[in-house]
Tab-separated table of N, CA and C in Angstrom:
chain	number	residue	atom	x	y	z
A	1	MET	N	-6.750	141.764	-146.081
A	1	MET	CA	-7.116	142.172	-144.747
A	1	MET	C	-7.467	140.924	-143.951
A	2	PRO	N	-6.854	140.754	-142.762
A	2	PRO	CA	-7.148	139.581	-141.961
A	2	PRO	C	-8.582	139.622	-141.454
A	3	ALA	N	-9.104	138.443	-141.205
A	3	ALA	CA	-10.480	138.349	-140.706
A	3	ALA	C	-10.543	138.877	-139.285
A	4	PRO	N	-11.577	139.663	-138.962
A	4	PRO	CA	-11.687	140.193	-137.607
A	4	PRO	C	-11.930	139.085	-136.601
A	5	SER	N	-11.474	139.342	-135.399
A	5	SER	CA	-11.639	138.386	-134.306
A	5	SER	C	-13.116	138.273	-133.961
A	6	PRO	N	-13.573	137.102	-133.488
A	6	PRO	CA	-14.983	136.974	-133.129
A	6	PRO	C	-15.383	137.904	-131.978
A	7	LEU	N	-14.439	138.326	-131.130
A	7	LEU	CA	-14.761	139.237	-130.036
A	7	LEU	C	-14.825	140.691	-130.491
A	8	LEU	N	-14.451	140.963	-131.742
A	8	LEU	CA	-14.483	142.332	-132.261
A	8	LEU	C	-15.748	142.550	-133.091
A	9	ASP	N	-16.857	142.103	-132.613
A	9	ASP	CA	-18.095	142.324	-133.342
A	9	ASP	C	-18.572	143.763	-133.124
A	10	ASP	N	-19.541	144.172	-133.926
A	10	ASP	CA	-20.029	145.548	-133.876
A	10	ASP	C	-20.580	145.914	-132.505
A	11	GLU	N	-21.305	145.042	-131.903
A	11	GLU	CA	-21.933	145.344	-130.616
A	11	GLU	C	-20.896	145.607	-129.537
A	12	THR	N	-19.868	144.787	-129.476
A	12	THR	CA	-18.821	144.961	-128.471
A	12	THR	C	-18.101	146.288	-128.667
A	13	LEU	N	-17.760	146.592	-129.923
A	13	LEU	CA	-17.062	147.849	-130.196
A	13	LEU	C	-17.953	149.054	-129.915
A	14	ARG	N	-19.228	148.973	-130.240
A	14	ARG	CA	-20.142	150.099	-129.983
A	14	ARG	C	-20.287	150.371	-128.492
A	15	GLU	N	-20.231	149.339	-127.684
A	15	GLU	CA	-20.303	149.532	-126.233
A	15	GLU	C	-19.056	150.253	-125.705
A	16	LEU	N	-17.916	150.051	-126.363
A	16	LEU	CA	-16.660	150.647	-125.891
A	16	LEU	C	-16.410	152.044	-126.455
A	17	ILE	N	-17.127	152.435	-127.486
A	17	ILE	CA	-16.881	153.741	-128.119
A	17	ILE	C	-17.039	154.909	-127.139
A	18	PRO	N	-18.082	154.976	-126.309
A	18	PRO	CA	-18.157	156.109	-125.368
A	18	PRO	C	-16.961	156.178	-124.411
A	19	ARG	N	-16.484	155.027	-123.962
A	19	ARG	CA	-15.321	155.014	-123.072
A	19	ARG	C	-14.070	155.468	-123.810
A	20	LEU	N	-13.931	154.992	-125.050
A	20	LEU	CA	-12.780	155.412	-125.847
A	20	LEU	C	-12.828	156.922	-126.113
A	21	ARG	N	-14.009	157.447	-126.414
A	21	ARG	CA	-14.142	158.895	-126.646
A	21	ARG	C	-13.786	159.686	-125.393
A	22	ARG	N	-14.257	159.231	-124.256
A	22	ARG	CA	-13.977	159.930	-123.000
A	22	ARG	C	-12.470	159.951	-122.745
A	23	PHE	N	-11.812	158.818	-122.958
A	23	PHE	CA	-10.365	158.752	-122.759
A	23	PHE	C	-9.642	159.627	-123.775
A	24	ALA	N	-10.085	159.594	-125.016
A	24	ALA	CA	-9.444	160.400	-126.059
A	24	ALA	C	-9.608	161.889	-125.792
A	25	ARG	N	-10.782	162.282	-125.302
A	25	ARG	CA	-11.004	163.706	-125.007
A	25	ARG	C	-10.192	164.166	-123.808
A	26	SER	N	-9.853	163.249	-122.920
A	26	SER	CA	-8.984	163.633	-121.810
A	26	SER	C	-7.552	163.845	-122.285
A	27	LEU	N	-7.179	163.206	-123.380
A	27	LEU	CA	-5.829	163.359	-123.919
A	27	LEU	C	-5.732	164.541	-124.878
A	28	ALA	N	-6.678	164.618	-125.815
A	28	ALA	CA	-6.632	165.656	-126.847
A	28	ALA	C	-7.504	166.831	-126.418
A	29	ALA	N	-7.002	168.017	-126.623
A	29	ALA	CA	-7.749	169.206	-126.229
A	29	ALA	C	-8.920	169.468	-127.167
A	30	ASP	N	-8.790	169.068	-128.400
A	30	ASP	CA	-9.799	169.338	-129.415
A	30	ASP	C	-10.722	168.132	-129.570
A	31	PRO	N	-12.053	168.323	-129.510
A	31	PRO	CA	-12.969	167.186	-129.682
A	31	PRO	C	-12.824	166.494	-131.038
A	32	ALA	N	-12.525	167.250	-132.073
A	32	ALA	CA	-12.350	166.634	-133.394
A	32	ALA	C	-11.108	165.742	-133.403
A	33	ALA	N	-10.040	166.188	-132.753
A	33	ALA	CA	-8.829	165.364	-132.674
A	33	ALA	C	-9.096	164.109	-131.850
A	34	ALA	N	-9.920	164.235	-130.821
A	34	ALA	CA	-10.274	163.063	-130.015
A	34	ALA	C	-11.059	162.057	-130.845
A	35	ASP	N	-11.993	162.545	-131.657
A	35	ASP	CA	-12.749	161.636	-132.515
A	35	ASP	C	-11.842	160.968	-133.551
A	36	ASP	N	-10.843	161.702	-134.043
A	36	ASP	CA	-9.880	161.104	-134.967
A	36	ASP	C	-9.081	159.995	-134.286
A	37	LEU	N	-8.728	160.216	-133.027
A	37	LEU	CA	-8.014	159.178	-132.276
A	37	LEU	C	-8.869	157.922	-132.122
A	38	VAL	N	-10.142	158.101	-131.803
A	38	VAL	CA	-11.041	156.953	-131.652
A	38	VAL	C	-11.174	156.220	-132.982
A	39	GLN	N	-11.306	156.969	-134.054
A	39	GLN	CA	-11.443	156.337	-135.377
A	39	GLN	C	-10.186	155.544	-135.726
A	40	ALA	N	-9.014	156.121	-135.488
A	40	ALA	CA	-7.766	155.408	-135.775
A	40	ALA	C	-7.638	154.163	-134.905
A	41	THR	N	-8.088	154.266	-133.668
A	41	THR	CA	-8.041	153.109	-132.759
A	41	THR	C	-8.950	151.993	-133.254
A	42	LEU	N	-10.166	152.348	-133.641
A	42	LEU	CA	-11.095	151.331	-134.132
A	42	LEU	C	-10.605	150.714	-135.446
A	43	GLU	N	-10.015	151.533	-136.290
A	43	GLU	CA	-9.460	151.002	-137.547
A	43	GLU	C	-8.355	149.992	-137.249
A	44	ARG	N	-7.486	150.340	-136.330
A	44	ARG	CA	-6.409	149.421	-135.968
A	44	ARG	C	-6.964	148.168	-135.309
A	45	ALA	N	-8.008	148.315	-134.496
A	45	ALA	CA	-8.609	147.151	-133.847
A	45	ALA	C	-9.202	146.206	-134.878
A	46	LEU	N	-9.823	146.746	-135.899
A	46	LEU	CA	-10.440	145.897	-136.921
A	46	LEU	C	-9.414	145.256	-137.842
A	47	THR	N	-8.312	145.962	-138.113
A	47	THR	CA	-7.319	145.404	-139.026
A	47	THR	C	-6.310	144.506	-138.323
A	48	ARG	N	-6.026	144.763	-137.067
A	48	ARG	CA	-4.995	143.997	-136.370
A	48	ARG	C	-5.526	143.283	-135.134
A	49	GLY	N	-6.796	143.217	-134.981
A	49	GLY	CA	-7.390	142.591	-133.796
A	49	GLY	C	-7.104	141.119	-133.672
A	50	ALA	N	-6.898	140.453	-134.775
A	50	ALA	CA	-6.643	139.012	-134.727
A	50	ALA	C	-5.266	138.705	-134.162
A	51	SER	N	-4.355	139.685	-134.145
A	51	SER	CA	-2.997	139.444	-133.660
A	51	SER	C	-2.866	139.597	-132.148
A	52	ARG	N	-3.970	139.952	-131.484
A	52	ARG	CA	-3.916	140.101	-130.027
A	52	ARG	C	-3.659	138.759	-129.372
A	53	ARG	N	-2.908	138.785	-128.284
A	53	ARG	CA	-2.606	137.544	-127.571
A	53	ARG	C	-3.730	137.151	-126.625
A	54	ASN	N	-4.214	138.120	-125.874
A	54	ASN	CA	-5.205	137.842	-124.842
A	54	ASN	C	-6.572	138.298	-125.341
A	55	GLU	N	-7.445	137.376	-125.613
A	55	GLU	CA	-8.770	137.696	-126.145
A	55	GLU	C	-9.680	138.324	-125.093
A	56	ASP	N	-9.356	138.158	-123.798
A	56	ASP	CA	-10.233	138.643	-122.742
A	56	ASP	C	-10.058	140.133	-122.452
A	57	ALA	N	-8.924	140.686	-122.759
A	57	ALA	CA	-8.610	142.060	-122.362
A	57	ALA	C	-8.784	143.021	-123.536
A	58	LEU	N	-9.978	143.099	-124.080
A	58	LEU	CA	-10.218	143.968	-125.234
A	58	LEU	C	-10.140	145.442	-124.846
A	59	GLN	N	-10.829	145.835	-123.784
A	59	GLN	CA	-10.857	147.248	-123.405
A	59	GLN	C	-9.458	147.789	-123.078
A	60	PRO	N	-8.666	147.118	-122.234
A	60	PRO	CA	-7.315	147.643	-121.982
A	60	PRO	C	-6.461	147.699	-123.244
A	61	TRP	N	-6.635	146.728	-124.124
A	61	TRP	CA	-5.879	146.729	-125.376
A	61	TRP	C	-6.261	147.930	-126.225
A	62	LEU	N	-7.553	148.214	-126.337
A	62	LEU	CA	-7.992	149.373	-127.115
A	62	LEU	C	-7.498	150.678	-126.496
A	63	PHE	N	-7.519	150.777	-125.173
A	63	PHE	CA	-7.005	151.982	-124.523
A	63	PHE	C	-5.513	152.148	-124.792
A	64	SER	N	-4.768	151.073	-124.768
A	64	SER	CA	-3.327	151.188	-125.035
A	64	SER	C	-3.075	151.550	-126.491
A	65	VAL	N	-3.889	151.011	-127.411
A	65	VAL	CA	-3.764	151.386	-128.822
A	65	VAL	C	-4.055	152.872	-128.989
A	66	LEU	N	-5.114	153.343	-128.340
A	66	LEU	CA	-5.482	154.755	-128.431
A	66	LEU	C	-4.370	155.628	-127.859
A	67	TYR	N	-3.817	155.259	-126.719
A	67	TYR	CA	-2.762	156.052	-126.099
A	67	TYR	C	-1.517	156.082	-126.978
A	68	ARG	N	-1.139	154.929	-127.529
A	68	ARG	CA	0.028	154.899	-128.418
A	68	ARG	C	-0.196	155.733	-129.666
A	69	GLN	N	-1.418	155.713	-130.181
A	69	GLN	CA	-1.754	156.531	-131.347
A	69	GLN	C	-1.629	158.021	-130.998
A	70	PHE	N	-2.089	158.399	-129.804
A	70	PHE	CA	-1.974	159.787	-129.354
A	70	PHE	C	-0.509	160.198	-129.262
A	71	ILE	N	0.326	159.342	-128.656
A	71	ILE	CA	1.755	159.645	-128.519
A	71	ILE	C	2.407	159.768	-129.893
A	72	ASP	N	2.095	158.850	-130.800
A	72	ASP	CA	2.659	158.913	-132.147
A	72	ASP	C	2.251	160.195	-132.855
A	73	ASP	N	0.975	160.567	-132.757
A	73	ASP	CA	0.497	161.800	-133.395
A	73	ASP	C	1.177	163.022	-132.795
A	74	HIS	N	1.336	163.027	-131.482
A	74	HIS	CA	1.984	164.158	-130.815
A	74	HIS	C	3.443	164.286	-131.262
A	75	ARG	N	4.156	163.172	-131.298
A	75	ARG	CA	5.555	163.198	-131.742
A	75	ARG	C	5.663	163.644	-133.194
A	76	ARG	N	4.754	163.167	-134.016
A	76	ARG	CA	4.752	163.550	-135.424
A	76	ARG	C	4.514	165.055	-135.566
A	77	ALA	N	3.586	165.603	-134.786
A	77	ALA	CA	3.295	167.035	-134.852
A	77	ALA	C	4.501	167.861	-134.407
A	78	VAL	N	5.178	167.411	-133.358
A	78	VAL	CA	6.366	168.128	-132.887
A	78	VAL	C	7.457	168.093	-133.941
A	79	ARG	N	7.636	166.934	-134.574
A	79	ARG	CA	8.665	166.793	-135.595
A	79	ARG	C	8.370	167.710	-136.792
A	80	TRP	N	7.109	167.735	-137.239
A	80	TRP	CA	6.749	168.593	-138.371
A	80	TRP	C	6.853	170.072	-138.015
A	81	LYS	N	6.535	170.407	-136.794
A	81	LYS	CA	6.656	171.799	-136.358
A	81	LYS	C	8.116	172.237	-136.378
A	82	ARG	N	9.003	171.346	-135.932
A	82	ARG	CA	10.424	171.652	-135.935
A	82	ARG	C	10.939	171.804	-137.367
A	83	ILE	N	10.500	170.939	-138.269
A	83	ILE	CA	10.917	171.028	-139.664
A	83	ILE	C	10.372	172.303	-140.298
A	84	ALA	N	9.116	172.619	-140.032
A	84	ALA	CA	8.523	173.833	-140.598
A	84	ALA	C	9.217	175.086	-140.086
A	85	SER	N	9.691	175.053	-138.843
A	85	SER	CA	10.367	176.241	-138.306
A	85	SER	C	11.698	176.492	-139.007
A	86	LEU	N	12.302	175.450	-139.603
A	86	LEU	CA	13.549	175.642	-140.338
A	86	LEU	C	13.341	176.466	-141.603
A	87	PHE	N	12.146	176.356	-142.173
A	87	PHE	CA	11.859	177.054	-143.413
A	87	PHE	C	11.114	178.370	-143.207
A	88	ALA	N	10.687	178.619	-142.002
A	88	ALA	CA	9.924	179.835	-141.727
A	88	ALA	C	10.874	181.023	-141.624
A	89	THR	N	10.361	182.175	-141.997
A	89	THR	CA	11.149	183.387	-141.835
A	89	THR	C	11.123	183.786	-140.370
A	90	GLU	N	12.207	184.356	-139.936
A	90	GLU	CA	12.263	184.771	-138.534
A	90	GLU	C	11.369	185.970	-138.325
A	91	ASN	N	10.582	185.883	-137.295
A	91	ASN	CA	9.722	187.003	-136.951
A	91	ASN	C	10.531	188.034	-136.191
A	92	GLU	N	10.348	189.262	-136.593
A	92	GLU	CA	10.995	190.347	-135.880
A	92	GLU	C	10.358	190.469	-134.505
A	93	PRO	N	11.162	190.709	-133.495
A	93	PRO	CA	10.538	190.917	-132.188
A	93	PRO	C	9.666	192.163	-132.225
A	94	ARG	N	8.462	192.004	-131.734
A	94	ARG	CA	7.522	193.114	-131.769
A	94	ARG	C	7.789	194.058	-130.610
A	95	PRO	N	7.695	195.342	-130.877
A	95	PRO	CA	7.847	196.279	-129.766
A	95	PRO	C	6.649	196.155	-128.837
A	96	PRO	N	6.840	196.473	-127.578
A	96	PRO	CA	5.721	196.361	-126.644
A	96	PRO	C	4.618	197.354	-126.992
A	97	THR	N	3.407	196.949	-126.708
A	97	THR	CA	2.265	197.821	-126.952
A	97	THR	C	2.248	198.917	-125.892
A	98	PRO	N	1.539	200.000	-126.141
A	98	PRO	CA	1.458	201.050	-125.116
A	98	PRO	C	0.891	200.545	-123.784
A	99	ASP	N	-0.073	199.628	-123.846
A	99	ASP	CA	-0.616	199.059	-122.606
A	99	ASP	C	0.441	198.289	-121.831
A	100	GLN	N	1.267	197.530	-122.548
A	100	GLN	CA	2.319	196.770	-121.882
A	100	GLN	C	3.359	197.696	-121.257
A	101	VAL	N	3.698	198.784	-121.963
A	101	VAL	CA	4.651	199.753	-121.428
A	101	VAL	C	4.080	200.397	-120.167
A	102	PHE	N	2.801	200.776	-120.225
A	102	PHE	CA	2.161	201.393	-119.065
A	102	PHE	C	2.144	200.442	-117.875
A	103	ASP	N	1.752	199.186	-118.118
A	103	ASP	CA	1.716	198.196	-117.037
A	103	ASP	C	3.100	197.986	-116.430
A	104	ALA	N	4.124	197.907	-117.275
A	104	ALA	CA	5.482	197.703	-116.777
A	104	ALA	C	5.937	198.893	-115.936
A	105	ARG	N	5.649	200.090	-116.407
A	105	ARG	CA	6.071	201.285	-115.661
A	105	ARG	C	5.343	201.413	-114.327
A	106	THR	N	4.044	201.108	-114.318
A	106	THR	CA	3.321	201.203	-113.047
A	106	THR	C	3.767	200.119	-112.077
A	107	SER	N	4.101	198.948	-112.593
A	107	SER	CA	4.600	197.881	-111.718
A	107	SER	C	5.951	198.263	-111.121
A	108	LEU	N	6.825	198.834	-111.944
A	108	LEU	CA	8.127	199.261	-111.439
A	108	LEU	C	7.986	200.405	-110.443
A	109	ALA	N	7.043	201.320	-110.697
A	109	ALA	CA	6.816	202.423	-109.763
A	109	ALA	C	6.304	201.882	-108.429
A	110	SER	N	5.404	200.920	-108.476
A	110	SER	CA	4.895	200.314	-107.244
A	110	SER	C	6.011	199.575	-106.513
A	111	PHE	N	6.825	198.861	-107.269
A	111	PHE	CA	7.934	198.099	-106.679
A	111	PHE	C	8.923	199.037	-105.996
A	112	SER	N	9.186	200.184	-106.597
A	112	SER	CA	10.165	201.110	-106.018
A	112	SER	C	9.655	201.764	-104.733
A	113	GLN	N	8.352	201.737	-104.494
A	113	GLN	CA	7.794	202.322	-103.275
A	113	GLN	C	7.888	201.375	-102.074
A	114	LEU	N	8.211	200.123	-102.311
A	114	LEU	CA	8.332	199.160	-101.208
A	114	LEU	C	9.602	199.443	-100.407
A	115	PRO	N	9.614	199.059	-99.120
A	115	PRO	CA	10.854	199.166	-98.339
A	115	PRO	C	11.947	198.273	-98.936
A	116	ALA	N	13.185	198.635	-98.677
A	116	ALA	CA	14.332	197.933	-99.263
A	116	ALA	C	14.338	196.449	-98.914
A	117	GLU	N	13.948	196.095	-97.680
A	117	GLU	CA	13.952	194.689	-97.275
A	117	GLU	C	12.973	193.873	-98.113
A	118	GLN	N	11.801	194.455	-98.360
A	118	GLN	CA	10.794	193.752	-99.154
A	118	GLN	C	11.212	193.667	-100.625
A	119	ARG	N	11.810	194.732	-101.145
A	119	ARG	CA	12.286	194.711	-102.539
A	119	ARG	C	13.347	193.636	-102.713
A	120	ALA	N	14.278	193.559	-101.759
A	120	ALA	CA	15.348	192.562	-101.849
A	120	ALA	C	14.781	191.153	-101.846
A	121	LEU	N	13.821	190.902	-100.967
A	121	LEU	CA	13.225	189.569	-100.911
A	121	LEU	C	12.468	189.239	-102.188
A	122	LEU	N	11.676	190.180	-102.700
A	122	LEU	CA	10.951	189.921	-103.945
A	122	LEU	C	11.908	189.648	-105.097
A	123	MET	N	13.000	190.369	-105.156
A	123	MET	CA	13.983	190.132	-106.219
A	123	MET	C	14.597	188.740	-106.098
A	124	LEU	N	14.985	188.361	-104.879
A	124	LEU	CA	15.624	187.057	-104.700
A	124	LEU	C	14.672	185.905	-104.977
A	125	VAL	N	13.441	186.008	-104.494
A	125	VAL	CA	12.506	184.889	-104.605
A	125	VAL	C	11.791	184.893	-105.954
A	126	SER	N	11.231	186.024	-106.357
A	126	SER	CA	10.403	186.057	-107.563
A	126	SER	C	11.212	186.181	-108.851
A	127	VAL	N	12.285	186.944	-108.820
A	127	VAL	CA	13.043	187.167	-110.059
A	127	VAL	C	14.190	186.172	-110.192
A	128	GLU	N	14.972	186.034	-109.115
A	128	GLU	CA	16.145	185.152	-109.183
A	128	GLU	C	15.796	183.693	-108.951
A	129	GLY	N	14.614	183.394	-108.418
A	129	GLY	CA	14.173	182.021	-108.264
A	129	GLY	C	14.740	181.286	-107.064
A	130	LEU	N	15.229	182.009	-106.079
A	130	LEU	CA	15.734	181.344	-104.884
A	130	LEU	C	14.579	180.847	-104.034
A	131	GLY	N	14.810	179.784	-103.301
A	131	GLY	CA	13.820	179.288	-102.363
A	131	GLY	C	13.838	180.137	-101.098
A	132	TYR	N	12.844	179.933	-100.259
A	132	TYR	CA	12.760	180.721	-99.029
A	132	TYR	C	13.986	180.493	-98.148
A	133	ARG	N	14.412	179.252	-98.011
A	133	ARG	CA	15.575	178.928	-97.176
A	133	ARG	C	16.827	179.606	-97.734
A	134	GLU	N	17.011	179.560	-99.064
A	134	GLU	CA	18.189	180.187	-99.672
A	134	GLU	C	18.164	181.701	-99.483
A	135	ALA	N	16.996	182.313	-99.665
A	135	ALA	CA	16.883	183.761	-99.467
A	135	ALA	C	17.168	184.127	-98.020
A	136	ALA	N	16.701	183.303	-97.078
A	136	ALA	CA	16.975	183.560	-95.659
A	136	ALA	C	18.469	183.485	-95.381
A	137	ASP	N	19.149	182.513	-95.983
A	137	ASP	CA	20.591	182.391	-95.794
A	137	ASP	C	21.338	183.563	-96.410
A	138	VAL	N	20.898	184.003	-97.598
A	138	VAL	CA	21.559	185.123	-98.267
A	138	VAL	C	21.441	186.391	-97.427
A	139	LEU	N	20.258	186.648	-96.884
A	139	LEU	CA	20.025	187.885	-96.134
A	139	LEU	C	20.338	187.754	-94.650
A	140	GLY	N	20.599	186.532	-94.192
A	140	GLY	CA	20.939	186.316	-92.795
A	140	GLY	C	19.775	186.560	-91.852
A	141	ILE	N	18.583	186.171	-92.262
A	141	ILE	CA	17.391	186.343	-91.424
A	141	ILE	C	16.682	184.998	-91.308
A	142	PRO	N	15.820	184.834	-90.298
A	142	PRO	CA	15.080	183.569	-90.161
A	142	PRO	C	14.084	183.377	-91.316
A	143	ILE	N	13.769	182.134	-91.612
A	143	ILE	CA	12.856	181.823	-92.713
A	143	ILE	C	11.452	182.359	-92.449
A	144	GLY	N	11.033	182.412	-91.203
A	144	GLY	CA	9.731	182.988	-90.868
A	144	GLY	C	9.661	184.459	-91.232
A	145	THR	N	10.771	185.163	-91.040
A	145	THR	CA	10.832	186.575	-91.416
A	145	THR	C	10.736	186.718	-92.927
A	146	VAL	N	11.362	185.811	-93.653
A	146	VAL	CA	11.279	185.833	-95.115
A	146	VAL	C	9.824	185.700	-95.547
A	147	MET	N	9.119	184.731	-94.988
A	147	MET	CA	7.734	184.499	-95.388
A	147	MET	C	6.840	185.680	-95.025
A	148	SER	N	7.028	186.262	-93.849
A	148	SER	CA	6.161	187.386	-93.464
A	148	SER	C	6.464	188.624	-94.301
A	149	ARG	N	7.743	188.888	-94.589
A	149	ARG	CA	8.078	190.048	-95.421
A	149	ARG	C	7.550	189.882	-96.845
A	150	LEU	N	7.661	188.682	-97.370
A	150	LEU	CA	7.130	188.437	-98.714
A	150	LEU	C	5.623	188.627	-98.746
A	151	SER	N	4.958	188.138	-97.731
A	151	SER	CA	3.511	188.287	-97.666
A	151	SER	C	3.125	189.757	-97.623
A	152	ARG	N	3.810	190.521	-96.768
A	152	ARG	CA	3.501	191.952	-96.671
A	152	ARG	C	3.829	192.674	-97.978
A	153	ALA	N	4.928	192.298	-98.630
A	153	ALA	CA	5.301	192.948	-99.895
A	153	ALA	C	4.263	192.670	-100.977
A	154	ARG	N	3.806	191.436	-101.059
A	154	ARG	CA	2.802	191.096	-102.074
A	154	ARG	C	1.474	191.784	-101.786
A	155	GLN	N	1.109	191.866	-100.516
A	155	GLN	CA	-0.119	192.581	-100.151
A	155	GLN	C	-0.008	194.057	-100.513
A	156	ALA	N	1.148	194.644	-100.256
A	156	ALA	CA	1.339	196.061	-100.577
A	156	ALA	C	1.250	196.295	-102.085
A	157	LEU	N	1.843	195.413	-102.882
A	157	LEU	CA	1.764	195.556	-104.342
A	157	LEU	C	0.327	195.424	-104.832
A	158	ARG	N	-0.411	194.464	-104.269
A	158	ARG	CA	-1.815	194.317	-104.647
A	158	ARG	C	-2.615	195.561	-104.288
A	159	ALA	N	-2.355	196.105	-103.106
A	159	ALA	CA	-3.073	197.307	-102.673
A	159	ALA	C	-2.757	198.485	-103.590
A	160	MET	N	-1.501	198.618	-103.997
A	160	MET	CA	-1.127	199.714	-104.908
A	160	MET	C	-1.790	199.541	-106.264
A	161	ASP	N	-1.892	198.302	-106.739
A	161	ASP	CA	-2.555	198.049	-108.022
A	161	ASP	C	-4.041	198.375	-107.940
A	162	GLU	N	-4.667	198.030	-106.816
A	162	GLU	CA	-6.092	198.305	-106.655
A	162	GLU	C	-6.367	199.795	-106.569
A	163	GLU	N	-5.429	200.558	-105.986
A	163	GLU	CA	-5.596	202.003	-105.916
A	163	GLU	C	-5.574	202.634	-107.307
A	164	LYS	N	-4.749	202.076	-108.189
A	164	LYS	CA	-4.596	202.644	-109.528
A	164	LYS	C	-5.724	202.236	-110.466
A	165	MET	N	-6.362	201.129	-110.171
A	165	MET	CA	-7.448	200.644	-111.016
A	165	MET	C	-8.778	200.999	-110.382
A	166	PRO	N	-9.688	201.585	-111.131
A	166	PRO	CA	-11.010	201.844	-110.550
A	166	PRO	C	-11.732	200.530	-110.296
A	167	ALA	N	-12.548	200.518	-109.243
A	167	ALA	CA	-13.250	199.290	-108.865
A	167	ALA	C	-14.198	198.833	-109.958
A	168	SER	N	-14.960	199.750	-110.513
A	168	SER	CA	-15.854	199.408	-111.613
A	168	SER	C	-16.011	200.648	-112.479
A	169	PRO	N	-16.186	200.459	-113.758
A	169	PRO	CA	-16.313	201.623	-114.634
A	169	PRO	C	-17.617	202.371	-114.331
A	170	VAL	N	-17.529	203.665	-114.503
A	170	VAL	CA	-18.704	204.507	-114.281
A	170	VAL	C	-19.450	204.592	-115.606
A	171	LEU	N	-20.701	204.162	-115.599
A	171	LEU	CA	-21.495	204.158	-116.818
A	171	LEU	C	-22.658	205.140	-116.660
A	172	ARG	N	-22.966	205.808	-117.746
A	172	ARG	CA	-24.104	206.694	-117.744
A	172	ARG	C	-25.140	206.164	-118.718
A	173	VAL	N	-26.382	206.426	-118.421
A	173	VAL	CA	-27.460	206.031	-119.318
A	173	VAL	C	-27.663	207.168	-120.307
A	174	LEU	N	-27.529	206.827	-121.572
A	174	LEU	CA	-27.724	207.815	-122.634
A	174	LEU	C	-29.098	207.607	-123.246
A	175	ARG	N	-29.800	208.725	-123.481
A	175	ARG	CA	-31.137	208.613	-124.071
A	175	ARG	C	-31.188	209.321	-125.371
């Protein structure tokens, strides 16, 4: 093991650990994974710190080591996930739950109650993924009309959903 650089003393590294943790936690969703990243970074700093070219830029070097370690870990996880999926049994598609069927049917019922112009716009923009300008060109109407019809259609759907859902559950006090 090469001798550590004189700038990699315990005090200097301890001062940088909170910053490294903060950066690692911004990258990794899990605090334990972030701590693992910091540990791997410090291990690499202690084992390869003497090979650094610029002795003055310790903090940026450690951040770049941490970021590269994160990227390597992420790529490794994706690669292993892809390999594991080759050996996994295919999951049968699950049938929709009764709640999902009910929600889909009520949404379709609400959608069918809208005027034809609003249904057409919602289909073009929300389902087919056309932009407002493209939908206006398809229907031969101004873009302002597209935006106002979409707004009214979405408001109407929200209002229909609110009518079907009670505002708050009715609770009774049992003694």
